Short mmCIF file of C-alpha atoms in Angstrom, two decimals:
data_model
loop_
_atom_site.label_atom_id
_atom_site.label_comp_id
_atom_site.label_asym_id
_atom_site.label_seq_id
_atom_site.Cartn_x
_atom_site.Cartn_y
_atom_site.Cartn_z
CA MET T 61 -21.45 -24.69 -16.31
CA LEU T 62 -20.12 -21.71 -14.36
CA THR T 63 -16.40 -21.07 -13.90
CA LEU T 64 -15.29 -18.42 -11.42
CA LEU T 65 -11.82 -17.64 -12.70
CA GLY T 66 -9.41 -15.66 -10.53
CA LEU T 67 -7.15 -13.39 -12.60
CA GLY T 68 -4.68 -12.56 -9.85
CA LEU T 69 -3.03 -9.15 -9.61
CA GLU T 70 -2.05 -8.61 -13.28
CA PRO T 71 -3.54 -9.92 -16.55
CA THR T 72 -0.60 -12.30 -17.10
CA ASP T 73 -1.25 -13.79 -13.67
CA ILE T 74 -3.98 -15.87 -15.32
CA SER T 75 -3.21 -19.57 -14.89
CA LEU T 76 -2.66 -22.05 -17.71
CA LYS T 77 -5.73 -23.97 -16.54
CA GLY T 78 -7.75 -20.75 -16.53
CA LEU T 79 -6.57 -19.66 -19.95
CA GLU T 80 -7.64 -22.96 -21.46
CA LEU T 81 -11.12 -22.76 -19.90
CA ALA T 82 -11.57 -19.12 -20.97
CA LYS T 83 -10.58 -19.91 -24.55
CA LYS T 84 -13.19 -22.62 -25.00
CA ALA T 85 -16.11 -21.17 -22.97
CA ASP T 86 -19.33 -20.03 -24.70
CA ALA T 87 -18.93 -16.58 -23.16
CA VAL T 88 -16.43 -14.81 -20.93
CA TYR T 89 -17.48 -12.00 -18.59
CA LEU T 90 -15.27 -9.68 -16.56
CA GLU T 91 -16.63 -8.83 -13.12
CA LYS T 92 -16.50 -5.06 -12.95
CA TYR T 93 -17.49 -3.92 -9.50
CA THR T 94 -15.82 -5.63 -6.55
CA SER T 95 -12.27 -4.71 -7.45
CA ILE T 96 -10.09 -2.45 -9.48
CA VAL T 97 -10.42 -2.93 -13.20
CA LEU T 98 -7.29 -4.27 -14.80
CA ASP T 99 -6.53 -3.19 -18.36
CA GLU T 100 -9.33 -4.90 -20.31
CA THR T 101 -7.63 -4.68 -23.67
CA GLU T 102 -4.65 -6.43 -22.11
CA ILE T 103 -6.91 -9.15 -20.69
CA GLU T 104 -8.51 -9.64 -24.11
CA ARG T 105 -5.06 -9.83 -25.69
CA VAL T 106 -3.86 -12.42 -23.15
CA ILE T 107 -6.97 -14.57 -23.50
CA GLY T 108 -7.23 -14.02 -27.22
CA ARG T 109 -10.95 -13.33 -27.37
CA GLU T 110 -13.57 -10.71 -26.67
CA ILE T 111 -14.77 -10.38 -23.10
CA LYS T 112 -18.11 -8.93 -21.96
CA GLN T 113 -18.62 -6.75 -18.94
CA ALA T 114 -20.63 -7.84 -15.91
CA TYR T 115 -21.90 -5.21 -13.48
CA ARG T 116 -23.57 -5.60 -10.11
CA GLU T 117 -27.04 -6.38 -11.50
CA ASP T 118 -25.65 -9.10 -13.81
CA ILE T 119 -24.08 -10.88 -10.87
CA GLU T 120 -26.41 -10.18 -7.96
CA GLY T 121 -29.66 -9.88 -9.97
CA SER T 122 -32.16 -7.10 -9.45
CA ASP T 123 -35.96 -7.68 -9.03
CA GLY T 124 -35.31 -10.81 -6.89
CA GLY T 125 -34.79 -13.03 -9.96
CA ASP T 126 -31.60 -14.91 -10.75
CA PRO T 127 -28.84 -12.77 -12.23
CA LEU T 128 -27.85 -12.90 -15.90
CA ILE T 129 -24.73 -14.94 -15.18
CA ILE T 130 -26.75 -17.69 -13.51
CA LYS T 131 -29.41 -17.71 -16.25
CA GLU T 132 -26.78 -18.07 -18.95
CA ALA T 133 -24.86 -20.75 -17.04
CA LEU T 134 -27.98 -22.97 -16.98
CA ASP T 135 -27.33 -24.13 -20.53
CA LYS T 136 -24.03 -22.53 -21.54
CA ASP T 137 -20.43 -22.72 -20.51
CA ILE T 138 -19.85 -19.35 -18.82
CA VAL T 139 -16.59 -17.98 -17.41
CA LEU T 140 -16.67 -15.07 -14.98
CA LEU T 141 -13.27 -13.43 -14.64
CA VAL T 142 -12.63 -12.00 -11.20
CA VAL T 143 -9.66 -9.75 -10.46
CA GLY T 144 -7.71 -11.27 -7.55
CA THR T 145 -9.29 -14.49 -6.32
CA PRO T 146 -12.99 -15.43 -6.41
CA LEU T 147 -14.88 -16.10 -3.16
CA PHE T 148 -13.04 -13.28 -1.45
CA ALA T 149 -16.15 -11.14 -1.87
CA THR T 150 -19.38 -12.58 -0.45
CA THR T 151 -21.15 -11.90 -3.72
CA HIS T 152 -19.15 -14.61 -5.53
CA THR T 153 -19.85 -17.06 -2.75
CA GLU T 154 -23.57 -16.42 -3.19
CA LEU T 155 -23.25 -16.95 -6.93
CA LEU T 156 -21.50 -20.26 -6.29
CA ILE T 157 -24.17 -21.43 -3.85
CA ARG T 158 -27.03 -20.39 -6.15
CA ALA T 159 -25.39 -22.30 -9.01
CA GLN T 160 -25.03 -25.37 -6.78
CA GLU T 161 -28.70 -25.15 -5.81
CA LEU T 162 -29.69 -25.10 -9.49
CA LYS T 163 -27.37 -28.06 -10.17
CA ILE T 164 -25.21 -25.98 -12.49
CA GLY T 165 -21.71 -27.46 -12.73
CA ILE T 166 -19.21 -25.18 -11.02
CA ASN T 167 -15.52 -24.67 -11.16
CA VAL T 168 -13.56 -22.27 -8.97
CA LEU T 169 -10.02 -21.27 -9.97
CA HIS T 170 -8.28 -19.58 -7.07
CA ASN T 171 -5.49 -17.10 -7.72
CA ALA T 172 -3.38 -14.53 -5.94
CA SER T 173 -5.26 -11.94 -3.91
CA ILE T 174 -3.82 -9.16 -1.86
CA GLN T 175 -3.95 -11.55 1.10
CA SER T 176 -1.52 -13.93 -0.69
CA ALA T 177 0.96 -11.09 -0.67
CA MET T 178 0.71 -10.01 2.98
CA GLY T 179 4.22 -11.30 3.68
CA CYS T 180 5.55 -8.87 1.06
CA CYS T 181 7.76 -6.76 3.29
CA GLY T 182 9.01 -8.96 6.06
CA PHE T 183 5.81 -9.68 7.95
CA ASN T 184 4.88 -13.20 8.94
CA SER T 185 1.53 -14.20 7.33
CA TYR T 186 0.56 -15.88 10.58
CA GLY T 187 0.96 -12.58 12.40
CA PHE T 188 -2.09 -10.97 10.80
CA GLY T 189 -5.48 -10.70 12.46
CA LYS T 190 -8.78 -9.90 10.81
CA THR T 191 -8.48 -7.97 7.54
CA VAL T 192 -10.15 -4.57 7.77
CA SER T 193 -11.93 -2.47 5.11
CA ILE T 194 -11.82 1.29 5.37
CA PRO T 195 -14.94 2.79 3.74
CA PHE T 196 -15.12 6.29 2.23
CA PHE T 197 -16.54 8.69 4.83
CA ILE T 198 -19.39 10.82 3.53
CA ASP T 199 -20.55 14.06 5.17
CA ASN T 200 -22.87 12.51 7.72
CA TRP T 201 -21.81 8.86 7.41
CA ARG T 202 -18.52 8.32 9.19
CA PRO T 203 -18.39 4.73 10.51
CA TYR T 204 -15.51 4.31 12.95
CA ASP T 205 -15.88 0.54 13.49
CA PHE T 206 -12.71 -0.25 11.56
CA ILE T 207 -10.53 1.41 14.18
CA LYS T 208 -11.87 -0.98 16.84
CA ASN T 209 -10.90 -3.94 14.67
CA ILE T 210 -7.44 -2.46 14.07
CA MET T 211 -6.97 -1.90 17.80
CA THR T 212 -8.18 -5.42 18.68
CA ASN T 213 -5.53 -6.84 16.35
CA PHE T 214 -2.95 -4.34 17.61
CA ASN T 215 -3.51 -5.19 21.27
CA ASN T 216 -3.46 -8.93 20.55
CA GLY T 217 -0.03 -8.64 18.90
CA LEU T 218 -1.48 -8.98 15.38
CA HIS T 219 -0.93 -6.88 12.27
CA THR T 220 -3.80 -5.47 10.23
CA LEU T 221 -4.10 -5.47 6.45
CA CYS T 222 -6.33 -2.50 5.58
CA LEU T 223 -8.15 -2.65 2.25
CA LEU T 224 -9.10 0.80 1.03
CA ASP T 225 -12.55 1.49 -0.41
CA ILE T 226 -13.23 1.58 -4.12
CA LYS T 227 -16.26 2.76 -6.04
CA ILE T 228 -16.67 1.35 -9.53
CA ASN T 229 -19.26 2.64 -11.98
CA GLU T 230 -20.99 4.34 -9.05
CA PRO T 231 -23.97 6.58 -9.85
CA THR T 232 -23.89 10.20 -8.66
CA ILE T 233 -26.69 11.38 -6.34
CA ALA T 234 -28.19 13.30 -9.28
CA THR T 235 -28.11 10.08 -11.34
CA LEU T 236 -29.95 8.23 -8.60
CA MET T 237 -32.55 11.02 -8.65
CA GLY T 238 -32.95 10.65 -12.40
CA GLN T 239 -31.52 14.09 -13.18
CA GLU T 240 -28.48 12.91 -15.10
CA ASN T 241 -26.74 9.70 -16.10
CA VAL T 242 -23.23 9.98 -14.72
CA ARG T 243 -21.22 7.20 -13.12
CA TYR T 244 -17.71 7.42 -11.74
CA ASN T 245 -14.79 5.37 -10.38
CA ARG T 246 -13.01 6.34 -7.20
CA PHE T 247 -10.18 4.63 -5.35
CA MET T 248 -9.19 5.60 -1.81
CA THR T 249 -5.60 6.81 -1.58
CA ILE T 250 -3.16 6.14 1.24
CA ASN T 251 -3.48 9.85 2.13
CA GLU T 252 -7.27 9.69 2.45
CA ALA T 253 -7.09 6.46 4.43
CA ILE T 254 -4.58 7.92 6.90
CA SER T 255 -6.69 10.99 7.44
CA GLN T 256 -9.72 8.75 8.15
CA ILE T 257 -7.66 6.53 10.48
CA GLU T 258 -6.51 9.63 12.39
CA GLU T 259 -10.05 10.96 12.68
CA ALA T 260 -11.42 7.61 13.86
CA ALA T 261 -8.56 7.08 16.34
CA ASP T 262 -9.09 10.58 17.68
CA LYS T 263 -12.85 10.17 18.14
CA CYS T 264 -12.41 6.78 19.78
CA GLY T 265 -9.59 7.94 22.07
CA ASN T 266 -6.87 5.68 20.60
CA THR T 267 -3.44 7.29 20.79
CA GLU T 268 -1.24 4.20 20.34
CA LEU T 269 -1.05 4.40 16.56
CA SER T 270 0.54 7.83 16.31
CA ASN T 271 4.08 6.65 17.06
CA ILE T 272 4.30 3.38 15.17
CA LYS T 273 5.57 2.91 11.64
CA ILE T 274 3.03 1.68 9.14
CA VAL T 275 3.42 0.47 5.54
CA GLY T 276 1.72 2.13 2.59
CA ILE T 277 1.55 -0.15 -0.45
CA GLU T 278 0.83 0.93 -4.02
CA ARG T 279 -0.25 -1.59 -6.67
CA LEU T 280 0.80 -4.69 -4.77
CA GLY T 281 1.91 -7.52 -7.07
CA GLN T 282 2.08 -5.35 -10.18
CA LYS T 283 5.25 -4.32 -12.01
CA THR T 284 5.01 -0.81 -10.57
CA GLU T 285 4.51 -1.96 -6.95
CA ARG T 286 5.92 0.47 -4.35
CA PHE T 287 6.20 0.60 -0.59
CA ALA T 288 6.40 3.49 1.88
CA TYR T 289 7.35 2.99 5.53
CA GLY T 290 6.87 5.58 8.25
CA THR T 291 4.51 6.98 10.86
CA LEU T 292 0.99 8.06 9.97
CA SER T 293 2.06 11.70 9.87
CA GLU T 294 5.16 10.92 7.75
CA LEU T 295 3.11 9.06 5.13
CA LYS T 296 0.07 11.31 5.19
CA ASP T 297 1.36 14.02 2.88
CA LYS T 298 3.57 11.94 0.60
CA GLU T 299 2.69 11.70 -3.07
CA TYR T 300 1.58 8.35 -4.38
CA GLY T 301 0.90 6.97 -7.84
CA PRO T 302 -2.17 5.30 -9.37
CA PRO T 303 -4.39 2.84 -7.44
CA LEU T 304 -4.73 0.28 -5.87
CA HIS T 305 -3.44 1.44 -2.48
CA SER T 306 -3.42 -0.58 0.74
CA ILE T 307 -2.00 -0.18 4.23
CA ILE T 308 -0.47 -2.55 6.76
CA ILE T 309 -0.61 -1.52 10.41
CA PRO T 310 1.90 -3.61 12.36
CA SER T 311 1.29 -4.48 15.96
CA ALA T 312 3.83 -2.89 18.29
CA HIS T 313 3.69 -6.12 20.26
CA GLY T 314 4.93 -8.35 17.41
CA ASN T 315 8.02 -10.50 17.93
CA ALA T 316 11.52 -9.06 17.70
CA MET T 317 12.73 -11.27 14.85
CA GLU T 318 9.84 -10.24 12.67
CA LYS T 319 10.41 -6.57 13.48
CA GLU T 320 14.06 -6.98 12.49
CA CYS T 321 12.94 -8.61 9.24
CA VAL T 322 10.69 -5.64 8.38
CA GLU T 323 13.44 -3.13 9.26
CA ARG T 324 15.96 -5.06 7.11
CA PHE T 325 13.48 -5.18 4.24
CA PHE T 326 13.13 -1.40 4.16
CA ALA T 327 16.81 -0.72 4.91
CA SER T 328 17.95 -2.85 1.96
CA ARG T 329 15.75 -1.17 -0.64
CA MET A 18 18.31 -12.45 -10.50
CA LEU A 19 16.04 -14.41 -8.16
CA THR A 20 12.40 -15.13 -8.99
CA LEU A 21 10.16 -16.55 -6.28
CA LEU A 22 7.42 -18.13 -8.36
CA GLY A 23 4.18 -19.21 -6.70
CA LEU A 24 2.73 -22.36 -8.29
CA GLY A 25 -0.70 -22.16 -6.70
CA LEU A 26 -2.62 -25.25 -5.68
CA GLU A 27 -2.12 -27.41 -8.80
CA PRO A 28 0.68 -27.51 -11.44
CA THR A 29 -1.58 -25.90 -14.07
CA ASP A 30 -2.20 -23.01 -11.67
CA ILE A 31 1.14 -21.59 -12.84
CA SER A 32 0.62 -18.16 -14.39
CA LEU A 33 1.47 -17.20 -17.96
CA LYS A 34 3.98 -14.70 -16.63
CA GLY A 35 5.52 -17.38 -14.42
CA LEU A 36 5.70 -19.94 -17.19
CA GLU A 37 7.59 -17.53 -19.42
CA LEU A 38 10.13 -16.70 -16.68
CA ALA A 39 10.62 -20.38 -15.81
CA LYS A 40 11.21 -21.32 -19.43
CA LYS A 41 14.05 -18.85 -19.94
CA ALA A 42 15.75 -19.00 -16.52
CA ASP A 43 19.26 -20.44 -16.13
CA ALA A 44 17.97 -22.92 -13.56
CA VAL A 45 14.62 -23.78 -11.97
CA TYR A 46 14.40 -25.19 -8.45
CA LEU A 47 11.36 -26.60 -6.67
CA GLU A 48 11.15 -25.75 -2.98
CA LYS A 49 10.62 -29.07 -1.27
CA TYR A 50 10.03 -28.51 2.42
CA THR A 51 7.49 -25.87 3.41
CA SER A 52 4.51 -27.42 1.67
CA ILE A 53 3.13 -30.54 0.11
CA VAL A 54 4.94 -31.66 -2.97
CA LEU A 55 2.85 -31.45 -6.09
CA ASP A 56 3.46 -34.02 -8.81
CA GLU A 57 6.96 -33.09 -10.00
CA THR A 58 6.72 -34.89 -13.30
CA GLU A 59 3.55 -32.93 -13.99
CA ILE A 60 5.31 -29.66 -13.11
CA GLU A 61 8.18 -30.56 -15.46
CA ARG A 62 5.67 -31.40 -18.19
CA VAL A 63 3.82 -28.10 -17.72
CA ILE A 64 6.99 -26.01 -17.71
CA GLY A 65 8.66 -28.09 -20.38
CA ARG A 66 12.05 -28.41 -18.72
CA GLU A 67 13.92 -30.20 -15.98
CA ILE A 68 13.57 -28.85 -12.46
CA LYS A 69 16.02 -29.33 -9.61
CA GLN A 70 15.09 -29.95 -6.00
CA ALA A 71 15.81 -27.46 -3.23
CA TYR A 72 15.76 -28.64 0.37
CA ARG A 73 15.98 -26.68 3.60
CA GLU A 74 19.77 -26.25 3.52
CA ASP A 75 19.68 -24.96 -0.08
CA ILE A 76 17.26 -22.23 0.92
CA GLU A 77 18.17 -21.40 4.49
CA GLY A 78 21.89 -22.20 4.29
CA SER A 79 23.73 -24.24 6.89
CA ASP A 80 27.06 -23.16 8.52
CA GLY A 81 25.93 -19.49 8.61
CA GLY A 82 26.87 -18.90 4.96
CA ASP A 83 24.47 -17.86 2.24
CA PRO A 84 22.32 -20.67 0.87
CA LEU A 85 22.90 -22.25 -2.55
CA ILE A 86 19.94 -20.40 -4.09
CA ILE A 87 21.39 -17.01 -3.12
CA LYS A 88 24.90 -17.95 -4.28
CA GLU A 89 23.61 -19.03 -7.69
CA ALA A 90 21.37 -15.98 -8.06
CA LEU A 91 24.39 -13.67 -7.71
CA ASP A 92 25.31 -14.22 -11.36
CA LYS A 93 22.54 -16.41 -12.77
CA ASP A 94 18.86 -16.13 -13.45
CA ILE A 95 17.34 -18.48 -10.86
CA VAL A 96 13.68 -19.40 -10.42
CA LEU A 97 12.52 -20.96 -7.16
CA LEU A 98 9.11 -22.62 -7.54
CA VAL A 99 7.04 -22.47 -4.38
CA VAL A 100 3.83 -24.45 -4.00
CA GLY A 101 1.03 -22.03 -3.09
CA THR A 102 2.28 -18.45 -2.84
CA PRO A 103 5.78 -17.30 -1.84
CA LEU A 104 6.29 -15.12 1.26
CA PHE A 105 3.65 -17.08 3.13
CA ALA A 106 6.46 -18.89 4.94
CA THR A 107 8.97 -16.68 6.75
CA THR A 108 11.82 -18.52 5.10
CA HIS A 109 10.98 -17.06 1.66
CA THR A 110 10.76 -13.60 3.13
CA GLU A 111 14.27 -14.02 4.53
CA LEU A 112 15.51 -15.19 1.14
CA LEU A 113 13.97 -12.11 -0.45
CA ILE A 114 15.55 -9.74 2.06
CA ARG A 115 18.97 -11.41 1.80
CA ALA A 116 18.80 -11.08 -2.01
CA GLN A 117 17.87 -7.39 -1.66
CA GLU A 118 20.82 -6.83 0.68
CA LEU A 119 23.17 -8.37 -1.89
CA LYS A 120 21.61 -6.22 -4.65
CA ILE A 121 20.36 -9.31 -6.47
CA GLY A 122 17.40 -8.42 -8.69
CA ILE A 123 14.21 -9.94 -7.32
CA ASN A 124 10.85 -10.81 -8.67
CA VAL A 125 7.97 -12.21 -6.64
CA LEU A 126 5.05 -13.87 -8.43
CA HIS A 127 2.15 -14.31 -6.03
CA ASN A 128 -0.38 -17.07 -6.60
CA ALA A 129 -3.25 -18.82 -4.88
CA SER A 130 -2.61 -20.08 -1.39
CA ILE A 131 -4.99 -21.84 0.91
CA GLN A 132 -5.83 -18.39 2.31
CA SER A 133 -7.11 -17.28 -1.13
CA ALA A 134 -9.65 -20.05 -0.86
CA MET A 135 -10.98 -19.43 2.65
CA GLY A 136 -14.33 -18.29 1.27
CA CYS A 137 -14.74 -21.73 -0.32
CA CYS A 138 -17.83 -22.87 1.52
CA GLY A 139 -19.88 -19.81 2.32
CA PHE A 140 -17.63 -18.04 4.79
CA ASN A 141 -16.84 -14.37 4.45
CA SER A 142 -13.06 -13.84 4.05
CA TYR A 143 -13.30 -10.83 6.33
CA GLY A 144 -14.70 -13.04 9.07
CA PHE A 145 -11.43 -14.89 9.69
CA GLY A 146 -9.03 -14.09 12.49
CA LYS A 147 -5.42 -15.23 12.83
CA THR A 148 -4.57 -18.39 10.89
CA VAL A 149 -3.46 -21.17 13.19
CA SER A 150 -0.98 -24.03 12.67
CA ILE A 151 -1.54 -27.31 14.47
CA PRO A 152 1.82 -29.04 15.03
CA PHE A 153 2.27 -32.81 15.40
CA PHE A 154 2.30 -33.70 19.11
CA ILE A 155 5.21 -35.90 20.11
CA ASP A 156 5.33 -37.98 23.31
CA ASN A 157 6.57 -35.26 25.61
CA TRP A 158 6.06 -32.22 23.37
CA ARG A 159 2.39 -31.30 23.26
CA PRO A 160 2.10 -27.54 22.73
CA TYR A 161 -1.48 -26.39 23.38
CA ASP A 162 -1.00 -22.74 22.31
CA PHE A 163 -3.03 -23.16 19.15
CA ILE A 164 -6.22 -23.73 21.14
CA LYS A 165 -5.84 -20.32 22.78
CA ASN A 166 -5.59 -18.69 19.36
CA ILE A 167 -8.64 -20.60 18.13
CA MET A 168 -10.61 -19.53 21.22
CA THR A 169 -9.53 -15.88 20.89
CA ASN A 170 -10.89 -15.87 17.33
CA PHE A 171 -13.97 -17.81 18.40
CA ASN A 172 -14.84 -15.42 21.21
CA ASN A 173 -14.25 -12.38 19.00
CA GLY A 174 -16.74 -13.69 16.43
CA LEU A 175 -13.99 -14.76 14.02
CA HIS A 176 -13.46 -18.04 12.19
CA THR A 177 -10.15 -19.92 12.27
CA LEU A 178 -8.38 -21.52 9.34
CA CYS A 179 -6.27 -24.34 10.79
CA LEU A 180 -3.27 -25.46 8.77
CA LEU A 181 -2.23 -29.00 9.65
CA ASP A 182 1.40 -29.89 10.16
CA ILE A 183 3.52 -31.50 7.46
CA LYS A 184 6.93 -33.10 7.61
CA ILE A 185 8.84 -33.30 4.35
CA ASN A 186 12.06 -35.24 3.97
CA GLU A 187 12.31 -35.35 7.77
CA PRO A 188 15.16 -37.38 9.27
CA THR A 189 14.30 -40.09 11.79
CA ILE A 190 15.81 -39.85 15.29
CA ALA A 191 18.20 -42.67 14.35
CA THR A 192 19.22 -40.70 11.26
CA LEU A 193 19.94 -37.64 13.39
CA MET A 194 22.10 -39.89 15.59
CA GLY A 195 24.00 -41.14 12.56
CA GLN A 196 22.70 -44.71 12.91
CA GLU A 197 20.80 -44.81 9.63
CA ASN A 198 19.90 -42.57 6.71
CA VAL A 199 16.13 -42.60 6.57
CA ARG A 200 13.90 -39.64 5.84
CA TYR A 201 10.13 -39.58 5.64
CA ASN A 202 7.10 -37.45 4.68
CA ARG A 203 4.10 -37.13 6.95
CA PHE A 204 0.93 -35.07 6.58
CA MET A 205 -1.47 -34.51 9.47
CA THR A 206 -4.96 -35.86 8.76
CA ILE A 207 -8.24 -34.27 9.78
CA ASN A 208 -8.66 -37.18 12.22
CA GLU A 209 -5.31 -36.54 13.91
CA ALA A 210 -5.96 -32.80 14.06
CA ILE A 211 -9.37 -33.28 15.70
CA SER A 212 -7.94 -35.61 18.28
CA GLN A 213 -5.26 -33.01 19.10
CA ILE A 214 -7.85 -30.20 19.22
CA GLU A 215 -9.95 -32.26 21.63
CA GLU A 216 -6.96 -32.99 23.84
CA ALA A 217 -5.87 -29.34 23.90
CA ALA A 218 -9.42 -28.06 24.56
CA ASP A 219 -9.80 -30.58 27.35
CA LYS A 220 -6.50 -29.66 29.05
CA CYS A 221 -7.26 -25.94 28.74
CA GLY A 222 -10.84 -26.28 29.98
CA ASN A 223 -12.53 -25.14 26.73
CA THR A 224 -15.88 -26.84 26.19
CA GLU A 225 -17.44 -24.47 23.63
CA LEU A 226 -16.11 -26.30 20.57
CA SER A 227 -17.78 -29.64 21.24
CA ASN A 228 -21.20 -28.60 19.93
CA ILE A 229 -20.36 -26.50 16.90
CA LYS A 230 -20.06 -27.73 13.34
CA ILE A 231 -16.63 -27.47 11.77
CA VAL A 232 -15.43 -27.97 8.19
CA GLY A 233 -12.86 -30.56 7.19
CA ILE A 234 -11.29 -29.82 3.83
CA GLU A 235 -9.32 -32.25 1.67
CA ARG A 236 -7.03 -31.04 -1.13
CA LEU A 237 -8.46 -27.52 -1.34
CA GLY A 238 -8.30 -26.09 -4.86
CA GLN A 239 -7.43 -29.39 -6.51
CA LYS A 240 -9.67 -31.41 -8.81
CA THR A 241 -10.38 -33.91 -6.04
CA GLU A 242 -11.23 -31.29 -3.40
CA ARG A 243 -13.78 -32.48 -0.80
CA PHE A 244 -15.55 -30.98 2.20
CA ALA A 245 -16.98 -32.53 5.36
CA TYR A 246 -19.26 -30.60 7.72
CA GLY A 247 -20.14 -31.71 11.23
CA THR A 248 -19.17 -31.62 14.88
CA LEU A 249 -15.69 -32.61 16.03
CA SER A 250 -16.96 -36.02 17.08
CA GLU A 251 -18.87 -36.55 13.82
CA LEU A 252 -15.80 -35.81 11.70
CA LYS A 253 -13.24 -37.51 13.92
CA ASP A 254 -13.74 -41.06 12.71
CA LYS A 255 -14.67 -40.40 9.10
CA GLU A 256 -12.40 -41.69 6.35
CA TYR A 257 -10.54 -39.13 4.30
CA GLY A 258 -8.41 -39.32 1.17
CA PRO A 259 -4.86 -38.18 0.43
CA PRO A 260 -3.36 -34.92 1.81
CA LEU A 261 -3.44 -31.94 2.11
CA HIS A 262 -6.08 -31.63 4.83
CA SER A 263 -7.19 -28.43 6.56
CA ILE A 264 -9.91 -27.42 9.00
CA ILE A 265 -12.09 -24.34 9.42
CA ILE A 266 -13.50 -23.67 12.87
CA PRO A 267 -16.38 -21.20 12.55
CA SER A 268 -17.18 -18.83 15.33
CA ALA A 269 -20.57 -19.49 16.89
CA HIS A 270 -20.91 -15.71 17.14
CA GLY A 271 -20.71 -15.07 13.39
CA ASN A 272 -23.52 -13.22 11.67
CA ALA A 273 -26.78 -14.93 10.72
CA MET A 274 -26.53 -14.29 6.96
CA GLU A 275 -23.12 -15.89 6.79
CA LYS A 276 -24.31 -18.88 8.80
CA GLU A 277 -27.21 -19.30 6.38
CA CYS A 278 -24.74 -19.12 3.50
CA VAL A 279 -22.63 -21.95 4.95
CA GLU A 280 -25.73 -24.09 5.67
CA ARG A 281 -26.99 -23.52 2.11
CA PHE A 282 -23.58 -24.42 0.71
CA PHE A 283 -23.58 -27.80 2.41
CA ALA A 284 -27.31 -28.43 1.85
CA SER A 285 -26.97 -27.90 -1.90
CA ARG A 286 -24.10 -30.33 -2.45
#
């Protein structure tokens, strides 16, 4: 039996149903690489038991064989905790399908993801187009595709939720070359994202974004959640707190009532 | 103090954090008109206290004055339970902003919505465009706009999640005219939605949808969840169970790996 259990945006977002399943499972793993790591000690306290860590190889497998999670679920009752909601990342969908193919019983417990919270500051959930990921640029790898997706939404009157890249337990180049064993976590900030958006817009000849107000969101759905509202250049040099950061780019062609709603939201804070 | 508390897709989807707030609030209301009504007795059992019902006028106000929920939250600790996640419907966003303007403390607890579950059958969450609502056609009111939104997604290589119309506690025409006092609930079925999609596609000259396989979903995220996969005409006359129903219309231009994922999902069931 395999249960994919969405934790939501904070440890106490776990559902009653989920808590019960986690308490009685043979083993509980925490998925550690598709999203920010919530406070593990706090998760253990909430669930009241020890949780094990599951990294990429435990979930996707390596050498072409089935991953650890699948092997264990063949004859045990395994819970995989996923921050946010499961099935948001393709890798959980593949796990689900592989379990189905092996006739392992499955159970998916949906929870809040950042997409559940898109209406957070006055926007209409129906007004969003495709969600866009902004990847960390590296020296010679600077993919500008995301700006095309933003502009397609923008020109169709749709807002864009931008998810900013994260690296969890990522090996350094020297580690990959066997010269050391160092892994690191890195979370893209609103500042970094804006500078990448500006670079991409510039290279692709898009000038429309420079005058519109965007929303910078810190730690959406957590107690310390904060919003910033302003143009790219206004928000670029502001100071922000700890991760996770995200950005909403509103379409300038959205409807007037919604625009008023967003303005009222920020005016009343 | 006003807490907008998302219940998720089943009563036991309530979060630990939410349960605690609901237990100690001065009053707990259940929002009764933007989404399907979960089993109220079950919600009361889970929360362990009586809940009151809140209809449209209690939440949006009537005569231009503030709604009941806002008035009560001025000096009491009020929880409004929302099936799914709050802020998905514009009406909750307006409630939130009005509370902010009146300096009422606010608290939003996100939870699973149908959008959290879009990856349910092999689709990549990032592959979805704008979510589309399909409204009940009435004799002389047959808005075909939704088909344009579906086709825009379709032609941009994006899938469409279609939310099917619901009417909760809706007055009959005779009730509106003061001749009786009858209200009813109605939930659009997959069959009705397909027949409206076919009509709209036909009137707008779209023929591309007739050959692709779509997904009909019953009661997503609930214990009795079920999926159907086939062309519009294959799914149109099938028999389905109780609400809520939804539909996913995949883009024919999606990527090959994702298509394989969806095929494997349905093959392995």
